[in-house]
Amino acid sequence: MATPFALLKTSLVKKYWMSLTGIFLITFLIVHLLGNLALLGSNDGNEAQIAFNEYTKFMTTFPLIKIVSYVLYFSILFHAIDGLMLVAQNKKARPVKYAHNKPEKNSIWASRNMGLLGTVILIFIVTHMGSFWFKYKFTEMPIDPMGNKDMYSIVVLSFKELWYVLLYVVSMAALAFHLYHGFSSAFQTLGVNHPKYTPVIKKVGYAFSIIVPAAFAAIPLVIYFSN
Amino acid sequence: MNLTIKVWRQDGPSDKGKMVDYKLTDISPDQSFLEMMDVLNNQIIEEGGEPIAFDHDCREGICGMCSMYINGEAHGPGRGVTTCQLHMRSFNDGDTIYVEPWRAKAFPVIKDLVVDRTSFDRIIASGGYVSVNTGAAQDANALPVNKDDADAAFDAATCIGCGACVATCKNSSAMLFVSAKVSQLSLLPQGKVEAHDRVLNMVKQMDEEGFGNCTNTGACEVECPKGISLENIARMNREFMFASLTNK
Ligand code: HEM
Ligand code: SF4
Ligand code: FES
């Protein structure tokens, strides 16, 4: 049997990995969003602060989640490198461009700009990891009333900065477009295309690609605009 | 109809090439696009110029030769048609029409609008056949074939190898063509026997020819004159996965 990695030079295998890592990242988005929603709780008696910091501690220390987080780092890196390699190869496949081209007649914009959208998301992920993940893991953190590292205050402070909120919202728009095409595309790549299921997958994908990024983007907006 | 035609002119494979403008008058809306090109060539010859080289053969939508990228779309604005099936009534008096060759690394230009599509032939030669003689047509019901499979195989077999899918794909991917050629055989009993080797070899050859990778934009399905479905690409994705995971 040829191993999946040995075959990585094949176009289809590269795509299988894009799809599998993409689907994994999608499931991660759900978990991440549910955690973030804790930020929106009322914080009169520090409930939101304590809940969010507990959640952060759990996510960074619970062994099973630690393993999953390594799979996650790997997936993001792999998805980005593999994706950009595919983009470069695809550019090479058409050395002379059309003088006059109307791609909008036969395909949606997002499907033709996955590399660009992914790059915006990548820039966001790097900034995002720098301002939260890196700080949490490698710098001195403030402590909350329960003695946990106070991620809550760090996040809320960042969300009071206009540039950060703007970057966040633009990136979530990019994510929305990325998934508007990517969600159902990932199934097609794995060979799942059936008259019964594909229309459902597409609808779920469209809904997911709008609701999830919008919910992510709503959090910094709410925090920015609340006193 | 009076038209301005902008055509890609290129003397040979190594020539740089450029778009050249031509004026045409009194074109009938009932003429086919290729007839319009014939009129244009007559005009060029009368003016002492070199006629535009373009591929064509059947002029009825079955040979797949008439590769032209017209006004930003493979085979022009029509759906389910080749260039030879496109009529001038699809355009308006006074229009400017761009005519370019298929653009892909794997389809190098030979001259003007003529491209070299032997990369498709090499993909077929790598596995798009059944190795043994399967004899004359079988008695009906001698070889049971599910009706859905027979229909899907037949649909896939209507691919004429025109290359519009590659030309229109932003990645110059040949997935629609190759998946049609894989499907038409692998769905039927005679073709199933070699299905694994076939898909592995044909995809390998496709990659070697320098076609791009599929991003599932779906442009190929829209522009394909024969309406070959993306379901074929999904089927090939499945078959390739099983074949590479289980082959010894
Ligand atoms: C949370 C973040 C992300 C998620 C959930 C995600 C999800 C997906 C999904 C589901 C696909 C479709 C796969 C397929 O068609 O089989 C995809 C494709 C793609 N992604 Fe991402 N992605 C993310 C981040 C990124 C990043 C950071 C990049 C970096 C450049 C990127 C680049 C690409 C590219 C280029 C494709 C197209 C691949 C192709 O079809 O050839 N993505 N993504
Ligand atoms: S799949 Fe359609 S567009 Fe592609 S070569 Fe076959 S007939 Fe032409
Ligand atoms: S000339 Fe044969 S398909 Fe157009």
PDB file of C-alpha atoms in Angstrom, chain B residues 21-142:
ATOM      1  CA  ASP B  21      -8.368  43.820 -34.789  1.00  0.00           C
ATOM      2  CA  TYR B  22     -10.493  43.072 -37.846  1.00  0.00           C
ATOM      3  CA  LYS B  23     -13.649  44.822 -39.101  1.00  0.00           C
ATOM      4  CA  LEU B  24     -16.453  42.770 -40.605  1.00  0.00           C
ATOM      5  CA  THR B  25     -19.590  44.053 -42.330  1.00  0.00           C
ATOM      6  CA  ASP B  26     -22.828  42.379 -43.418  1.00  0.00           C
ATOM      7  CA  ILE B  27     -22.602  39.274 -41.267  1.00  0.00           C
ATOM      8  CA  SER B  28     -25.906  37.385 -41.117  1.00  0.00           C
ATOM      9  CA  PRO B  29     -27.260  36.566 -37.648  1.00  0.00           C
ATOM     10  CA  ASP B  30     -28.039  33.085 -39.026  1.00  0.00           C
ATOM     11  CA  GLN B  31     -24.406  32.332 -39.767  1.00  0.00           C
ATOM     12  CA  SER B  32     -22.563  30.065 -37.387  1.00  0.00           C
ATOM     13  CA  PHE B  33     -19.529  31.436 -35.616  1.00  0.00           C
ATOM     14  CA  LEU B  34     -17.205  29.326 -37.758  1.00  0.00           C
ATOM     15  CA  GLU B  35     -18.895  30.589 -40.939  1.00  0.00           C
ATOM     16  CA  MET B  36     -18.219  34.097 -39.706  1.00  0.00           C
ATOM     17  CA  MET B  37     -14.565  33.073 -39.235  1.00  0.00           C
ATOM     18  CA  ASP B  38     -14.558  31.707 -42.814  1.00  0.00           C
ATOM     19  CA  VAL B  39     -15.861  35.035 -44.115  1.00  0.00           C
ATOM     20  CA  LEU B  40     -13.194  36.820 -42.114  1.00  0.00           C
ATOM     21  CA  ASN B  41     -10.493  34.538 -43.540  1.00  0.00           C
ATOM     22  CA  ASN B  42     -11.706  35.170 -47.107  1.00  0.00           C
ATOM     23  CA  GLN B  43     -11.479  38.875 -46.433  1.00  0.00           C
ATOM     24  CA  ILE B  44      -7.953  38.493 -45.023  1.00  0.00           C
ATOM     25  CA  ILE B  45      -6.864  36.408 -48.031  1.00  0.00           C
ATOM     26  CA  GLU B  46      -8.309  38.975 -50.468  1.00  0.00           C
ATOM     27  CA  GLU B  47      -6.319  41.662 -48.698  1.00  0.00           C
ATOM     28  CA  GLY B  48      -3.226  39.526 -49.170  1.00  0.00           C
ATOM     29  CA  GLY B  49      -2.866  38.453 -45.555  1.00  0.00           C
ATOM     30  CA  GLU B  50      -2.313  35.115 -43.849  1.00  0.00           C
ATOM     31  CA  PRO B  51      -5.653  33.512 -42.884  1.00  0.00           C
ATOM     32  CA  ILE B  52      -6.342  32.761 -39.229  1.00  0.00           C
ATOM     33  CA  ALA B  53      -5.563  29.144 -38.367  1.00  0.00           C
ATOM     34  CA  PHE B  54      -8.296  27.471 -36.331  1.00  0.00           C
ATOM     35  CA  ASP B  55      -9.296  23.862 -35.676  1.00  0.00           C
ATOM     36  CA  HIS B  56     -12.621  22.469 -36.829  1.00  0.00           C
ATOM     37  CA  ASP B  57     -13.876  19.278 -38.371  1.00  0.00           C
ATOM     38  CA  CYS B  58     -17.463  18.074 -37.936  1.00  0.00           C
ATOM     39  CA  ARG B  59     -19.123  21.467 -37.494  1.00  0.00           C
ATOM     40  CA  GLU B  60     -21.970  19.726 -35.684  1.00  0.00           C
ATOM     41  CA  GLY B  61     -20.760  19.517 -32.108  1.00  0.00           C
ATOM     42  CA  ILE B  62     -19.322  16.005 -32.018  1.00  0.00           C
ATOM     43  CA  CYS B  63     -15.629  16.130 -32.860  1.00  0.00           C
ATOM     44  CA  GLY B  64     -14.590  18.641 -30.196  1.00  0.00           C
ATOM     45  CA  MET B  65     -12.051  20.373 -32.429  1.00  0.00           C
ATOM     46  CA  CYS B  66     -13.425  23.921 -32.568  1.00  0.00           C
ATOM     47  CA  SER B  67     -11.565  25.294 -29.566  1.00  0.00           C
ATOM     48  CA  MET B  68     -12.113  29.046 -29.268  1.00  0.00           C
ATOM     49  CA  TYR B  69     -12.304  31.243 -26.205  1.00  0.00           C
ATOM     50  CA  ILE B  70     -14.913  33.770 -27.258  1.00  0.00           C
ATOM     51  CA  ASN B  71     -15.660  36.932 -25.303  1.00  0.00           C
ATOM     52  CA  GLY B  72     -14.194  35.491 -22.131  1.00  0.00           C
ATOM     53  CA  GLU B  73     -15.898  32.096 -22.271  1.00  0.00           C
ATOM     54  CA  ALA B  74     -15.016  28.716 -23.734  1.00  0.00           C
ATOM     55  CA  HIS B  75     -17.058  28.262 -26.924  1.00  0.00           C
ATOM     56  CA  GLY B  76     -18.617  31.678 -26.312  1.00  0.00           C
ATOM     57  CA  PRO B  77     -21.763  32.686 -24.454  1.00  0.00           C
ATOM     58  CA  GLY B  78     -23.965  29.689 -25.337  1.00  0.00           C
ATOM     59  CA  ARG B  79     -24.619  26.830 -22.921  1.00  0.00           C
ATOM     60  CA  GLY B  80     -24.312  23.213 -24.035  1.00  0.00           C
ATOM     61  CA  VAL B  81     -22.822  24.210 -27.379  1.00  0.00           C
ATOM     62  CA  THR B  82     -19.471  24.086 -29.125  1.00  0.00           C
ATOM     63  CA  THR B  83     -18.151  26.984 -31.212  1.00  0.00           C
ATOM     64  CA  CYS B  84     -19.531  25.424 -34.406  1.00  0.00           C
ATOM     65  CA  GLN B  85     -23.000  25.346 -32.819  1.00  0.00           C
ATOM     66  CA  LEU B  86     -22.846  28.995 -31.815  1.00  0.00           C
ATOM     67  CA  HIS B  87     -24.682  31.428 -34.059  1.00  0.00           C
ATOM     68  CA  MET B  88     -24.082  35.089 -34.733  1.00  0.00           C
ATOM     69  CA  ARG B  89     -27.565  35.897 -33.389  1.00  0.00           C
ATOM     70  CA  SER B  90     -25.994  35.439 -29.942  1.00  0.00           C
ATOM     71  CA  PHE B  91     -24.239  38.763 -30.582  1.00  0.00           C
ATOM     72  CA  ASN B  92     -25.416  42.277 -31.319  1.00  0.00           C
ATOM     73  CA  ASP B  93     -24.735  44.560 -34.229  1.00  0.00           C
ATOM     74  CA  GLY B  94     -21.685  46.695 -33.461  1.00  0.00           C
ATOM     75  CA  ASP B  95     -20.237  44.232 -30.920  1.00  0.00           C
ATOM     76  CA  THR B  96     -16.554  43.708 -30.346  1.00  0.00           C
ATOM     77  CA  ILE B  97     -15.798  39.989 -30.100  1.00  0.00           C
ATOM     78  CA  TYR B  98     -12.612  38.600 -28.588  1.00  0.00           C
ATOM     79  CA  VAL B  99     -11.386  35.275 -29.971  1.00  0.00           C
ATOM     80  CA  GLU B 100      -8.508  33.537 -28.188  1.00  0.00           C
ATOM     81  CA  PRO B 101      -7.013  30.056 -28.121  1.00  0.00           C
ATOM     82  CA  TRP B 102      -7.401  27.736 -25.106  1.00  0.00           C
ATOM     83  CA  ARG B 103      -4.869  28.888 -22.516  1.00  0.00           C
ATOM     84  CA  ALA B 104      -3.069  26.185 -20.563  1.00  0.00           C
ATOM     85  CA  LYS B 105       0.513  25.059 -20.128  1.00  0.00           C
ATOM     86  CA  ALA B 106      -0.624  21.588 -21.194  1.00  0.00           C
ATOM     87  CA  PHE B 107      -2.241  23.004 -24.374  1.00  0.00           C
ATOM     88  CA  PRO B 108       0.585  24.964 -26.049  1.00  0.00           C
ATOM     89  CA  VAL B 109      -0.395  27.139 -29.006  1.00  0.00           C
ATOM     90  CA  ILE B 110       0.705  25.759 -32.380  1.00  0.00           C
ATOM     91  CA  LYS B 111      -0.511  28.660 -34.494  1.00  0.00           C
ATOM     92  CA  ASP B 112      -3.117  31.400 -33.972  1.00  0.00           C
ATOM     93  CA  LEU B 113      -6.127  29.619 -32.410  1.00  0.00           C
ATOM     94  CA  VAL B 114      -4.818  26.072 -32.866  1.00  0.00           C
ATOM     95  CA  VAL B 115      -3.539  24.403 -29.711  1.00  0.00           C
ATOM     96  CA  ASP B 116      -1.808  21.084 -29.163  1.00  0.00           C
ATOM     97  CA  ARG B 117      -4.134  18.835 -27.180  1.00  0.00           C
ATOM     98  CA  THR B 118      -2.096  15.639 -27.406  1.00  0.00           C
ATOM     99  CA  SER B 119      -1.781  15.819 -23.617  1.00  0.00           C
ATOM    100  CA  PHE B 120      -5.382  14.485 -23.599  1.00  0.00           C
ATOM    101  CA  ASP B 121      -4.342  11.643 -25.916  1.00  0.00           C
ATOM    102  CA  ARG B 122      -1.498  10.702 -23.591  1.00  0.00           C
ATOM    103  CA  ILE B 123      -3.908  10.618 -20.650  1.00  0.00           C
ATOM    104  CA  ILE B 124      -6.181   8.257 -22.588  1.00  0.00           C
ATOM    105  CA  ALA B 125      -3.183   6.143 -23.608  1.00  0.00           C
ATOM    106  CA  SER B 126      -2.232   5.813 -19.935  1.00  0.00           C
ATOM    107  CA  GLY B 127      -5.400   3.891 -19.079  1.00  0.00           C
ATOM    108  CA  GLY B 128      -8.561   5.075 -20.833  1.00  0.00           C
ATOM    109  CA  TYR B 129      -9.334   1.716 -22.405  1.00  0.00           C
ATOM    110  CA  VAL B 130     -10.232  -1.901 -21.681  1.00  0.00           C
ATOM    111  CA  SER B 131      -7.191  -4.095 -22.372  1.00  0.00           C
ATOM    112  CA  VAL B 132      -8.950  -7.144 -23.754  1.00  0.00           C
ATOM    113  CA  ASN B 133     -11.269  -7.487 -26.701  1.00  0.00           C
ATOM    114  CA  THR B 134     -14.737  -7.494 -25.174  1.00  0.00           C
ATOM    115  CA  GLY B 135     -16.352  -8.924 -28.292  1.00  0.00           C
ATOM    116  CA  ALA B 136     -19.444  -7.827 -30.127  1.00  0.00           C
ATOM    117  CA  ALA B 137     -22.476  -6.223 -28.451  1.00  0.00           C
ATOM    118  CA  GLN B 138     -23.797  -8.530 -25.734  1.00  0.00           C
ATOM    119  CA  ASP B 139     -27.269 -10.030 -25.770  1.00  0.00           C
ATOM    120  CA  ALA B 140     -29.565  -7.807 -23.750  1.00  0.00           C
ATOM    121  CA  ASN B 141     -29.533  -8.947 -20.107  1.00  0.00           C
ATOM    122  CA  ALA B 142     -26.578 -11.302 -20.640  1.00  0.00           C
TER     123      ALA B 142
END
